[in-house]
Amino acid sequence: MVDAPHSDAANGGRREAFFFSLFFYLLFFLYIFLYLDPRLIHFSLPSFWRLPPYVPGSGGFVEMPDFPGKTAVCAAGVLLYCFHYSWAGALIITAAAGLLSWGTGQCLDAISGGRLRAFRFIPAIVVLLQYSRYHHYLMENISLALGLLLFYLYTRACMRRGTLRFVLFLIFSVAIYYAAVFAYLPFVMLCALYESLIKRAWLVGLGTLASAALIPLAISALLFDINAAEAYLCILPNDPAIVPYDPLTVYFHGPVLYYFLYVFFPIAGLACVYWRYNGDKLQDRFRRFKANKGKAQKKKERKNKKGKIEQSKADTSQIASQSQGMLSAAILLIVIFSAVLFSTNHQERHYLRIRYYSQQRMWDDVLREGRKLEAERFNVCYCHDVNRALYHSGRLLDDMFAYPQPTGWCLYNVEAASRSLSAMEKRARFLDLSETFYELGRVNGAEHYALDALTGLQYHPMGLKRLALINIVKRRPDTARTFLLTLREDFFYRDQAQKLLDRLEADPDFSADEEIQQVRSLTPDNDSIYGCSLEELLAKNKHNRMAFEYLMVDYLQRGKVPEIVQNIERLSEFHYSAIPRALEEALLIYTQTTGEKPDLHGYEISPESLKRFQTFLSASSKYGDQQAALNELADQFGGTYYFYNIYGFAGCQLIR
């Protein structure tokens, strides 16, 4: 009976810990699912394709050569494939964080003797911070979770003899090096701490450390076709931005969150050892301090001899203790999620949303996210998406200068525009160019860039679909069928591929398909990979509206105002009800600089544009030079062609 209150308290503590953990991971999942949206990672080439791609129907990663840690790499590749659904990605991330926390808790129990369990949530918080920055280290987190599981099994093995434990350590070391090499060093260091400082088996502890130098060399010589340098380099914490199975490319300046999680476990192990042998002394000092502080209160309570009052006070004390625990947990959760929300990379979120919405042809959403981007964060890829969304929304020649327009975004200056991009970003740009060239009617150029992108990416479903459509346009049904059969193996694109295959069997020429027939009508006879200009596209089909608008954009960006004047007559061919605003502003600049009134072919400059131009001239004339007028003009006219024509950049003012 004496131990009953203690047992009840212990059971109550376990229940409180369980419900706290349940509530924590529920919030964790909802935040990842509803706000961060893991599907953005799936549709982001630079992020998703950091791992070798999982190609459905190809037997997984069988053709990939063996290397240390291949199991974790392949598992992460398959799981990242599931990020196509946001809820599945959030569930996978939550499960990875939960496994890390569970493994951390078990390790802390084994080393500290059941103390310091609150530290078990630190890995989960780090994972949440990683994804709030849109840095996904699923492969590394899976490796660490496996390493913690093997360490837990190692500590739970009932082996008193150090020799048997060392044999078990060797078996687990081989397994962790082969399957998840990124957790090899933390696993070895935890085992060395456990043997040396907990079990007091110094020889076994030294043996575990010594084996860290021998196991990689032995396993690599037997199982992998790599040299000694690669065998040791791959166990170091490489920069996760590189391809994981290239162990010779090593950087020591990678993301802090990744390295923090990598070194957390050995440091936590040392802290647990210290607390195991000194924690009781520290707690005794704290209790004595607390007892002395409440000595007067205790004397008053002893004078009260009535049992009911004592019981009432005990109940009140228990309720107060529970309330204090709940309040502390609530404050902890608020602090954690506030810190995560504050550290979230909101600009990266806007970037990834633009990329996702563009691939889904959700043009209004692309423009909405584009308004939230900082002008200096725009590059040619995102500018391509925004301008394409403006075209499909019928607003390109009206609102394009309301968004940043970096130099070199245009279609035909491919190499110059791509010099500042990484290799993965160039492949993303090639896919963008393939989409736009296809819509323009440049099917050979579209095929060229799609093949270039797939050569580097190894697999991409949208690239396969684009190549299939291109070959249908070019009347090559057998080649199109090959791409569609590959795409049909993809679970998420199976239905789309099967519908196209059925239509291809029924009508190989796609004679009733409006899109295919339109692209064929836009394709010039001299279509080549490099030598077909927008003017030639218009000569092939004078109703190619996209070619016309992109040609006008090219003239605007290069300041070729006279060429714009010469093409005003074409507006009627495309049934424009009025001159687009950017062209109106170019025509007013032409009149101001040449003194000539251009032939508008029945169109008129709107009163709003005339008034805005007069206001612009008045504002700019107040200053002695253009640089002095920059700030005022940017506030009022940063979204106009007037401003862009003078300063060479735009997007300072968004049109509402």
XYZ file of C-alpha atoms in Angstrom:
656
model
C 0.000 0.000 0.000
C 2.891 2.319 0.636
C 4.056 2.126 -2.998
C 0.615 2.743 -4.462
C 0.799 6.538 -4.564
C 4.183 6.319 -6.230
C 2.835 3.855 -8.802
C -0.159 6.060 -9.469
C 2.122 9.046 -9.947
C 4.343 7.092 -12.304
C 1.357 5.876 -14.308
C -0.031 9.411 -14.376
C 3.303 10.718 -15.582
C 3.403 8.167 -18.369
C -0.146 9.041 -19.407
C 0.673 12.746 -19.450
C 3.819 12.077 -21.508
C 1.818 9.952 -23.952
C -0.900 12.562 -24.473
C 1.680 15.331 -24.761
C 3.551 13.367 -27.436
C 0.300 12.617 -29.264
C -0.715 16.279 -29.240
C 2.778 17.386 -30.296
C 2.911 15.091 -33.329
C -0.654 15.955 -34.306
C 0.321 19.631 -34.459
C 3.536 18.612 -36.216
C 1.575 16.798 -38.945
C -0.997 19.566 -39.389
C 1.680 22.249 -39.722
C 3.583 20.253 -42.344
C 0.416 19.288 -44.215
C -1.575 22.530 -44.141
C 1.146 25.167 -44.268
C 4.458 23.834 -45.577
C 2.777 21.551 -48.167
C 5.325 18.771 -48.941
C 4.119 18.379 -52.547
C 5.990 21.613 -53.275
C 9.180 19.663 -52.599
C 8.081 16.901 -54.964
C 7.555 19.342 -57.835
C 10.771 21.258 -57.178
C 13.563 19.872 -59.362
C 16.556 21.253 -57.396
C 15.132 19.796 -54.172
C 13.488 16.568 -55.222
C 16.152 15.335 -57.584
C 18.978 15.669 -55.071
C 18.437 11.922 -54.681
C 18.617 9.488 -57.595
C 15.069 9.375 -58.970
C 12.750 6.495 -58.328
C 11.677 5.332 -61.787
C 8.409 3.367 -61.588
C 8.407 0.089 -63.471
C 12.183 -0.055 -63.757
C 12.770 -2.409 -60.857
C 13.588 0.411 -58.477
C 17.309 1.052 -58.150
C 18.557 -2.340 -59.338
C 20.696 -0.883 -62.117
C 22.415 1.544 -59.764
C 25.869 0.302 -58.682
C 26.270 -0.715 -55.063
C 27.747 1.825 -52.662
C 27.729 2.337 -48.873
C 24.336 3.579 -47.686
C 22.480 2.579 -50.850
C 19.562 1.125 -48.863
C 18.810 4.438 -47.149
C 19.227 6.328 -50.431
C 16.781 4.039 -52.226
C 14.266 4.108 -49.375
C 14.352 7.903 -49.308
C 13.932 8.027 -53.096
C 10.784 5.886 -52.939
C 9.355 7.872 -50.025
C 10.047 11.203 -51.722
C 8.146 9.862 -54.728
C 5.108 9.691 -52.405
C 5.388 13.432 -51.707
C 3.178 13.812 -54.786
C 0.364 13.818 -52.223
C 0.820 16.470 -49.563
C -0.827 14.381 -46.836
C 1.482 11.436 -47.610
C 4.561 13.663 -47.459
C 3.429 15.146 -44.145
C 2.812 11.662 -42.756
C 6.261 10.456 -43.854
C 8.012 13.498 -42.349
C 6.060 13.114 -39.097
C 6.893 9.401 -38.955
C 10.600 10.114 -39.529
C 10.590 12.724 -36.747
C 8.711 10.339 -34.453
C 11.160 7.500 -35.079
C 14.097 9.784 -34.369
C 12.491 10.954 -31.124
C 11.619 7.417 -30.057
C 15.157 6.227 -30.775
C 16.582 9.230 -28.945
C 14.406 8.488 -25.924
C 15.541 4.871 -25.823
C 19.190 5.888 -26.093
C 18.798 8.461 -23.323
C 17.177 5.834 -21.110
C 19.978 3.352 -21.737
C 22.781 5.807 -21.025
C 21.279 8.095 -18.380
C 19.290 5.483 -16.490
C 15.858 6.880 -17.411
C 16.720 10.557 -16.985
C 16.760 13.505 -19.401
C 13.886 12.119 -21.485
C 12.759 15.645 -22.380
C 15.697 15.777 -24.822
C 13.975 13.179 -26.990
C 11.948 15.908 -28.741
C 15.025 17.801 -29.944
C 15.504 15.707 -33.147
C 11.825 16.178 -34.037
C 12.153 19.938 -33.577
C 15.263 19.952 -35.768
C 13.395 18.016 -38.485
C 10.572 20.559 -38.290
C 13.073 23.391 -38.649
C 14.671 21.632 -41.620
C 11.409 21.421 -43.524
C 10.346 24.921 -42.526
C 13.412 26.024 -44.514
C 12.437 23.560 -47.272
C 15.648 21.600 -46.680
C 14.644 17.952 -46.797
C 17.118 15.445 -45.408
C 14.897 12.387 -45.434
C 17.763 10.107 -46.413
C 19.956 11.327 -43.546
C 17.084 11.150 -41.038
C 16.227 7.583 -42.079
C 19.866 6.623 -41.627
C 20.029 8.118 -38.137
C 16.746 6.431 -37.149
C 18.156 3.060 -38.223
C 21.369 3.729 -36.314
C 19.400 4.548 -33.153
C 17.313 1.391 -33.534
C 20.415 -0.786 -33.764
C 21.948 0.970 -30.767
C 18.757 0.336 -28.780
C 18.876 -3.377 -29.689
C 22.542 -3.426 -28.746
C 21.854 -2.038 -25.258
C 18.887 -4.375 -24.738
C 20.862 -7.501 -25.578
C 21.318 -9.505 -22.375
C 24.993 -10.268 -22.795
C 27.194 -9.961 -19.732
C 30.383 -10.950 -21.484
C 32.096 -8.096 -23.272
C 33.346 -10.397 -26.025
C 29.811 -11.309 -27.084
C 28.737 -7.688 -27.033
C 31.707 -6.785 -29.223
C 30.729 -9.474 -31.747
C 27.192 -8.075 -31.799
C 28.627 -4.600 -32.294
C 30.622 -5.802 -35.309
C 27.501 -7.316 -36.874
C 25.499 -4.118 -36.352
C 28.400 -1.977 -37.610
C 28.569 -3.908 -40.850
C 24.793 -3.566 -41.253
C 24.772 0.192 -40.596
C 27.745 0.833 -42.886
C 26.172 -1.153 -45.691
C 22.598 0.173 -45.367
C 22.884 3.664 -43.853
C 26.492 4.819 -43.834
C 25.548 8.366 -42.774
C 24.734 7.042 -39.274
C 27.880 4.962 -38.947
C 29.971 7.410 -36.905
C 27.173 8.372 -34.445
C 26.439 4.668 -33.902
C 30.100 3.848 -33.212
C 30.507 6.795 -30.828
C 27.343 5.898 -28.869
C 28.494 2.300 -28.514
C 31.939 3.438 -27.356
C 30.385 5.728 -24.708
C 28.068 2.973 -23.531
C 30.829 0.392 -23.179
C 33.467 2.688 -21.684
C 31.406 4.813 -19.274
C 28.304 2.735 -18.515
C 29.476 -0.861 -18.722
C 33.010 0.110 -17.653
C 34.364 -2.254 -20.308
C 37.275 -0.150 -21.453
C 38.765 -2.751 -23.755
C 35.446 -3.219 -25.571
C 35.055 0.556 -25.839
C 38.507 0.937 -27.337
C 37.752 -1.959 -29.668
C 34.640 -0.237 -30.989
C 36.644 2.887 -31.778
C 39.429 0.893 -33.397
C 36.951 -1.019 -35.545
C 35.712 2.275 -37.005
C 39.000 2.451 -38.888
C 38.941 -1.171 -40.081
C 35.314 -1.984 -40.902
C 34.908 0.546 -43.771
C 38.061 -0.716 -45.475
C 37.140 -4.383 -45.052
C 33.525 -4.028 -46.214
C 34.436 -1.844 -49.168
C 37.065 -4.318 -50.312
C 34.578 -7.199 -50.146
C 31.308 -5.618 -51.315
C 31.906 -2.313 -53.123
C 33.993 -1.213 -56.059
C 35.459 1.854 -54.329
C 38.953 2.754 -53.186
C 40.188 3.332 -49.635
C 39.713 7.111 -49.781
C 36.076 6.727 -50.811
C 35.494 4.109 -48.120
C 36.428 6.604 -45.390
C 35.122 9.812 -46.938
C 31.591 8.470 -47.240
C 31.250 8.154 -43.449
C 31.945 11.866 -42.968
C 29.044 14.332 -42.797
C 29.084 15.491 -46.415
C 27.182 18.518 -47.568
C 23.654 17.195 -48.292
C 23.370 19.469 -51.342
C 25.590 17.097 -53.327
C 24.625 13.769 -54.843
C 24.841 11.407 -51.859
C 26.590 8.535 -53.571
C 29.522 10.632 -54.759
C 31.686 10.351 -51.618
C 34.713 12.090 -53.116
C 32.871 15.405 -53.323
C 33.030 16.545 -49.711
C 32.182 19.964 -48.278
C 32.468 21.040 -44.667
C 30.253 24.119 -44.825
C 26.809 22.538 -45.251
C 23.516 23.456 -43.581
C 23.758 23.934 -39.826
C 20.598 21.949 -39.071
C 21.980 18.858 -40.781
C 25.297 18.970 -38.933
C 23.594 19.766 -35.645
C 21.489 16.615 -35.865
C 24.559 14.619 -36.871
C 26.573 15.592 -33.778
C 23.647 15.818 -31.366
C 23.660 12.158 -30.371
C 27.299 11.864 -29.219
C 26.965 15.142 -27.284
C 23.668 14.020 -25.739
C 25.329 10.728 -24.819
C 28.095 12.522 -22.905
C 25.511 14.690 -21.142
C 23.553 11.597 -20.143
C 26.647 9.926 -18.731
C 27.399 13.001 -16.659
C 23.808 13.189 -15.411
C 23.759 9.468 -14.599
C 26.583 9.862 -12.082
C 25.974 13.422 -10.906
C 22.267 13.937 -11.406
C 21.297 12.696 -7.937
C 23.677 15.144 -6.289
C 22.292 18.034 -8.309
C 18.722 17.037 -7.528
C 19.510 16.721 -3.813
C 20.919 20.247 -3.780
C 17.829 21.532 -5.520
C 15.530 19.725 -3.071
C 17.407 21.088 -0.056
C 17.176 24.578 -1.477
C 13.460 24.144 -2.062
C 12.961 22.618 1.425
C 14.702 25.516 3.171
C 12.684 28.020 1.207
C 9.392 26.476 2.279
C 10.326 25.663 5.875
C 7.986 28.167 7.448
C 5.076 26.952 5.360
C 5.709 23.350 6.402
C 5.631 24.282 10.124
C 2.194 25.802 9.709
C 0.940 22.684 7.935
C 2.144 20.435 10.801
C -0.060 22.313 13.286
C -3.121 21.260 11.348
C -4.099 17.849 12.753
C -7.361 17.363 10.974
C -7.183 14.561 8.416
C -9.828 15.966 6.076
C -8.062 19.274 5.775
C -4.739 17.491 5.141
C -6.365 15.356 2.448
C -7.962 18.412 0.893
C -4.618 20.179 0.778
C -2.976 17.103 -0.730
C -5.641 16.979 -3.432
C -5.252 20.690 -4.058
C -1.485 20.266 -4.321
C -1.897 17.412 -6.810
C -4.310 19.432 -8.952
C -1.961 22.403 -8.855
C 0.941 20.188 -9.872
C -1.034 18.766 -12.808
C -2.159 22.242 -13.875
C 1.411 23.485 -13.701
C 2.550 20.575 -15.859
C -0.151 21.236 -18.460
C 0.685 24.938 -18.498
C 4.387 24.186 -18.951
C 3.626 21.820 -21.820
C 1.385 24.408 -23.501
C 4.044 27.104 -23.157
C 6.658 24.730 -24.581
C 4.498 23.950 -27.608
C 3.783 27.633 -28.220
C 7.493 28.483 -28.035
C 8.453 25.610 -30.376
C 5.907 26.331 -33.099
C 6.416 30.092 -32.825
C 10.145 29.582 -33.398
C 9.431 27.290 -36.353
C 6.946 29.729 -37.887
C 9.393 32.594 -37.420
C 12.208 30.609 -39.063
C 10.106 29.462 -42.024
C 11.554 30.504 -45.375
C 8.455 32.229 -46.733
C 10.205 33.419 -49.885
C 11.234 29.858 -50.750
C 7.615 28.841 -50.181
C 6.475 31.442 -52.741
C 9.133 30.204 -55.173
C 8.060 26.587 -54.892
C 4.397 27.513 -55.198
C 5.096 29.385 -58.422
C 6.881 26.337 -59.832
C 4.074 24.008 -58.752
C 1.206 26.191 -59.981
C 2.960 26.741 -63.302
C 3.256 22.995 -63.906
C -0.424 22.627 -63.032
C -1.364 25.566 -65.338
C -2.972 27.462 -62.460
C -2.108 30.864 -63.883
C -3.981 33.108 -61.447
C -2.251 31.370 -58.550
C 1.140 31.866 -60.220
C 0.518 35.603 -60.456
C -0.751 35.806 -56.885
C 2.424 34.182 -55.558
C 4.546 36.285 -57.928
C 3.278 39.452 -56.241
C 4.688 38.212 -52.936
C 8.203 37.630 -54.238
C 11.015 40.015 -53.469
C 12.304 41.554 -56.688
C 15.929 40.564 -56.063
C 14.915 36.923 -55.642
C 13.579 36.609 -59.206
C 15.636 34.605 -61.682
C 15.030 33.518 -65.250
C 13.099 30.365 -64.294
C 10.562 32.102 -62.081
C 10.308 35.043 -64.466
C 9.545 32.550 -67.233
C 6.686 31.109 -65.172
C 5.232 34.536 -64.343
C 5.405 35.797 -67.942
C 3.840 32.591 -69.206
C 1.045 32.997 -66.659
C 0.554 36.603 -67.783
C 0.245 35.466 -71.406
C -2.309 32.753 -70.656
C -4.246 35.240 -68.514
C -4.303 37.750 -71.388
C -2.250 40.305 -69.443
C 1.316 39.970 -70.752
C 1.467 43.238 -72.728
C -0.470 45.079 -70.027
C 1.085 44.025 -66.734
C 4.500 42.491 -67.466
C 6.446 45.438 -66.037
C 4.558 45.172 -62.774
C 6.769 42.130 -62.129
C 10.587 41.971 -62.063
C 12.066 41.338 -65.502
C 15.716 40.269 -65.088
C 18.017 40.623 -68.043
C 18.329 37.480 -70.143
C 15.020 35.786 -69.323
C 13.897 35.773 -72.964
C 13.536 32.538 -74.879
C 16.316 32.730 -77.403
C 19.167 33.915 -75.195
C 19.350 30.500 -73.572
C 23.047 30.159 -72.807
C 23.569 33.718 -71.573
C 20.486 33.457 -69.383
C 21.637 30.152 -67.906
C 25.191 31.044 -66.916
C 24.195 32.032 -63.394
C 22.121 28.872 -62.830
C 23.205 25.611 -61.253
C 23.192 22.402 -63.291
C 19.839 21.364 -61.821
C 18.317 24.798 -62.418
C 19.456 24.633 -66.055
C 17.596 21.349 -66.459
C 14.518 22.947 -64.961
C 14.911 25.815 -67.423
C 15.221 23.354 -70.305
C 11.885 21.807 -69.304
C 10.365 25.310 -69.159
C 11.699 26.108 -72.616
C 10.355 22.831 -73.953
C 6.851 23.726 -72.715
C 6.929 27.221 -74.232
C 8.536 26.178 -77.511
C 5.832 23.526 -77.911
C 3.098 26.140 -77.458
C 4.841 28.439 -79.950
C 5.043 25.680 -82.565
C 8.811 25.110 -82.334
C 8.457 21.367 -81.825
C 12.057 20.499 -82.762
C 13.410 22.962 -80.231
C 10.926 21.645 -77.664
C 12.084 18.082 -78.303
C 15.744 19.086 -78.053
C 15.367 20.738 -74.651
C 13.117 18.009 -73.254
C 15.678 15.349 -74.186
C 18.504 17.428 -72.699
C 16.590 17.752 -69.432
C 15.763 14.044 -69.246
C 19.375 13.108 -69.988
C 20.440 14.863 -66.804
C 17.411 13.984 -64.682
C 17.199 10.321 -65.780
C 13.429 10.439 -65.261
C 10.717 13.082 -65.162
C 7.033 12.321 -65.855
C 6.126 15.705 -67.330
C 9.130 15.515 -69.646
C 7.996 12.078 -70.862
C 4.493 13.355 -71.513
C 5.842 16.363 -73.403
C 8.025 14.132 -75.608
C 5.051 11.889 -76.327
C 2.938 14.860 -77.462
C 5.801 16.228 -79.567
C 6.117 12.922 -81.399
C 2.369 12.810 -81.943
C 2.593 16.268 -83.517
C 5.463 15.044 -85.716
C 3.388 11.983 -86.737
C 5.698 9.444 -85.124
C 3.198 7.251 -83.233
C 5.632 4.426 -82.469
C 8.070 6.768 -80.698
C 5.196 8.447 -78.850
C 3.929 5.035 -77.761
C 7.337 4.195 -76.274
C 7.271 7.283 -74.044
C 3.657 6.674 -73.022
C 4.311 3.043 -72.093
C 7.109 4.221 -69.784
C 4.872 6.905 -68.318
C 2.083 4.372 -67.745
C 4.270 2.624 -65.176
C 4.095 5.757 -63.028
C 1.284 5.374 -60.503
C 0.422 9.076 -60.485
C 0.360 9.474 -64.292
C -1.004 6.071 -65.262
C -4.474 7.297 -66.214
C -3.172 10.181 -68.335
C -0.802 7.881 -70.212
C -3.476 5.233 -70.792
C -5.946 7.787 -72.197
C -3.337 9.023 -74.662
C -2.455 5.432 -75.627
C -6.121 4.628 -76.273
C -6.503 7.716 -78.436
C -3.277 6.882 -80.260
C -4.604 3.426 -81.116
C -7.954 4.799 -82.290
C -6.537 7.748 -84.267
C -2.716 7.738 -84.722
C -2.868 11.134 -86.442
C -4.953 12.767 -83.669
C -6.949 14.419 -86.448
C -9.774 15.411 -84.084
C -7.532 16.876 -81.389
C -7.627 20.685 -81.485
C -4.387 21.190 -79.537
C -2.347 18.848 -81.735
C -3.769 20.341 -84.916
C -3.097 23.878 -83.695
C 0.558 23.123 -82.893
C 0.979 21.535 -86.317
C -0.447 24.642 -87.942
C 2.049 26.812 -86.038
C 5.132 24.742 -86.895
C 7.198 26.328 -89.717
C 8.707 24.279 -92.513
C 12.217 25.428 -91.599
C 11.799 24.539 -87.915
C 15.240 23.737 -86.517
C 16.743 23.392 -83.092
C 18.408 26.813 -83.047
C 17.508 28.822 -86.160
C 13.776 29.622 -85.992
C 12.913 33.149 -84.859
C 9.647 34.642 -83.670
C 9.385 36.568 -86.933
C 9.636 33.279 -88.851
C 6.912 31.762 -86.694
C 4.654 34.697 -87.535
C 5.499 34.350 -91.213
C 4.368 30.705 -91.028
C 1.113 31.556 -89.279
C 0.134 35.212 -88.886
C -2.404 34.195 -86.225
C 0.257 32.857 -83.842
C -0.732 35.150 -80.984
C 1.903 33.841 -78.581
C 4.689 34.474 -81.091
C 3.384 38.004 -81.640
C 3.178 38.890 -77.944
C 6.584 37.384 -77.154
C 8.041 39.301 -80.094
C 6.596 42.540 -78.705
C 8.054 41.657 -75.292
C 11.447 41.146 -76.909
C 11.211 44.563 -78.615
C 10.178 46.223 -75.340
C 13.034 44.708 -73.365
C 15.619 45.649 -75.978
C 14.198 49.153 -76.405
C 13.266 48.640 -80.061
C 10.383 51.102 -80.010
C 10.364 51.757 -83.816
C 9.770 48.033 -84.449
C 6.777 48.192 -82.114
C 5.363 51.106 -84.136
C 5.713 49.025 -87.303
C 3.722 46.146 -85.785
C 0.731 48.097 -84.428
C -1.248 47.186 -87.548
C -1.089 43.527 -86.486
C -3.250 44.193 -83.439
C -6.380 43.965 -85.556
C -5.333 40.525 -86.822
C -5.472 39.280 -83.228
C -8.724 41.144 -82.474
C -7.364 43.427 -79.756
C -10.093 45.795 -78.612
C -7.490 48.380 -77.535
C -3.744 48.882 -77.578
C -2.160 47.000 -74.639
C -0.879 49.333 -71.936
C 2.860 48.538 -72.313
C 2.636 49.195 -76.059
C 0.789 52.465 -75.421
C 3.614 53.596 -73.169
C 6.192 52.627 -75.820
C 4.269 54.626 -78.451
C 4.179 57.700 -76.191
C 7.952 57.412 -75.660
C 8.366 57.201 -79.443
C 6.338 60.394 -79.953
C 8.252 62.195 -77.181
C 11.706 61.252 -78.499
C 11.103 61.604 -82.271
C 8.371 64.226 -82.424
C 6.475 62.004 -84.863
C 2.962 60.749 -84.340
C 2.796 57.046 -85.256
C 0.037 55.550 -87.365
C -2.230 53.714 -84.903
C -4.321 52.047 -87.649
C -7.629 53.038 -86.121
C -6.623 52.575 -82.473
C -6.283 55.384 -79.921
C -4.094 55.994 -76.880
C -6.254 55.780 -73.751
C -6.754 58.946 -71.652
C -5.377 57.097 -68.613
C -2.064 56.402 -70.386
C -1.815 60.004 -71.600
C -2.431 61.349 -68.105
C 0.052 58.900 -66.544
C 2.698 59.903 -69.131
C 2.238 63.608 -68.417
C 2.532 62.937 -64.684
C 5.698 60.919 -65.307
C 7.282 63.722 -67.347
C 6.368 66.282 -64.694
C 7.808 64.171 -61.872
C 11.054 63.382 -63.719
C 11.623 67.035 -64.756
C 11.841 68.163 -61.113
C 15.252 66.526 -60.711
C 18.549 67.344 -62.321
C 19.371 63.785 -63.289
C 17.697 60.397 -63.562
C 19.390 58.904 -60.500
C 18.035 61.674 -58.247
C 14.502 60.992 -59.499
C 14.791 57.221 -58.993
C 13.028 56.880 -55.626
C 10.009 59.033 -56.456
C 9.579 57.513 -59.899
C 9.904 53.985 -58.514
C 7.076 54.606 -56.034
C 4.681 55.978 -58.647
C 5.800 54.408 -61.929
C 7.834 51.321 -61.012
C 5.331 49.110 -62.864
C 5.440 51.015 -66.158
C 7.472 50.803 -69.337
C 8.452 54.450 -68.833
C 10.452 53.478 -65.773
C 11.886 50.307 -67.363
C 12.978 52.195 -70.491
C 15.100 54.570 -68.399
C 16.433 52.371 -65.580
C 16.468 48.891 -67.131
C 14.518 47.114 -64.378
C 10.894 46.850 -63.302
C 8.608 45.380 -60.684
C 8.886 48.200 -58.136
C 5.127 48.685 -58.157
C 2.484 46.003 -58.429
C -0.708 46.713 -60.326
C -3.715 45.943 -58.164
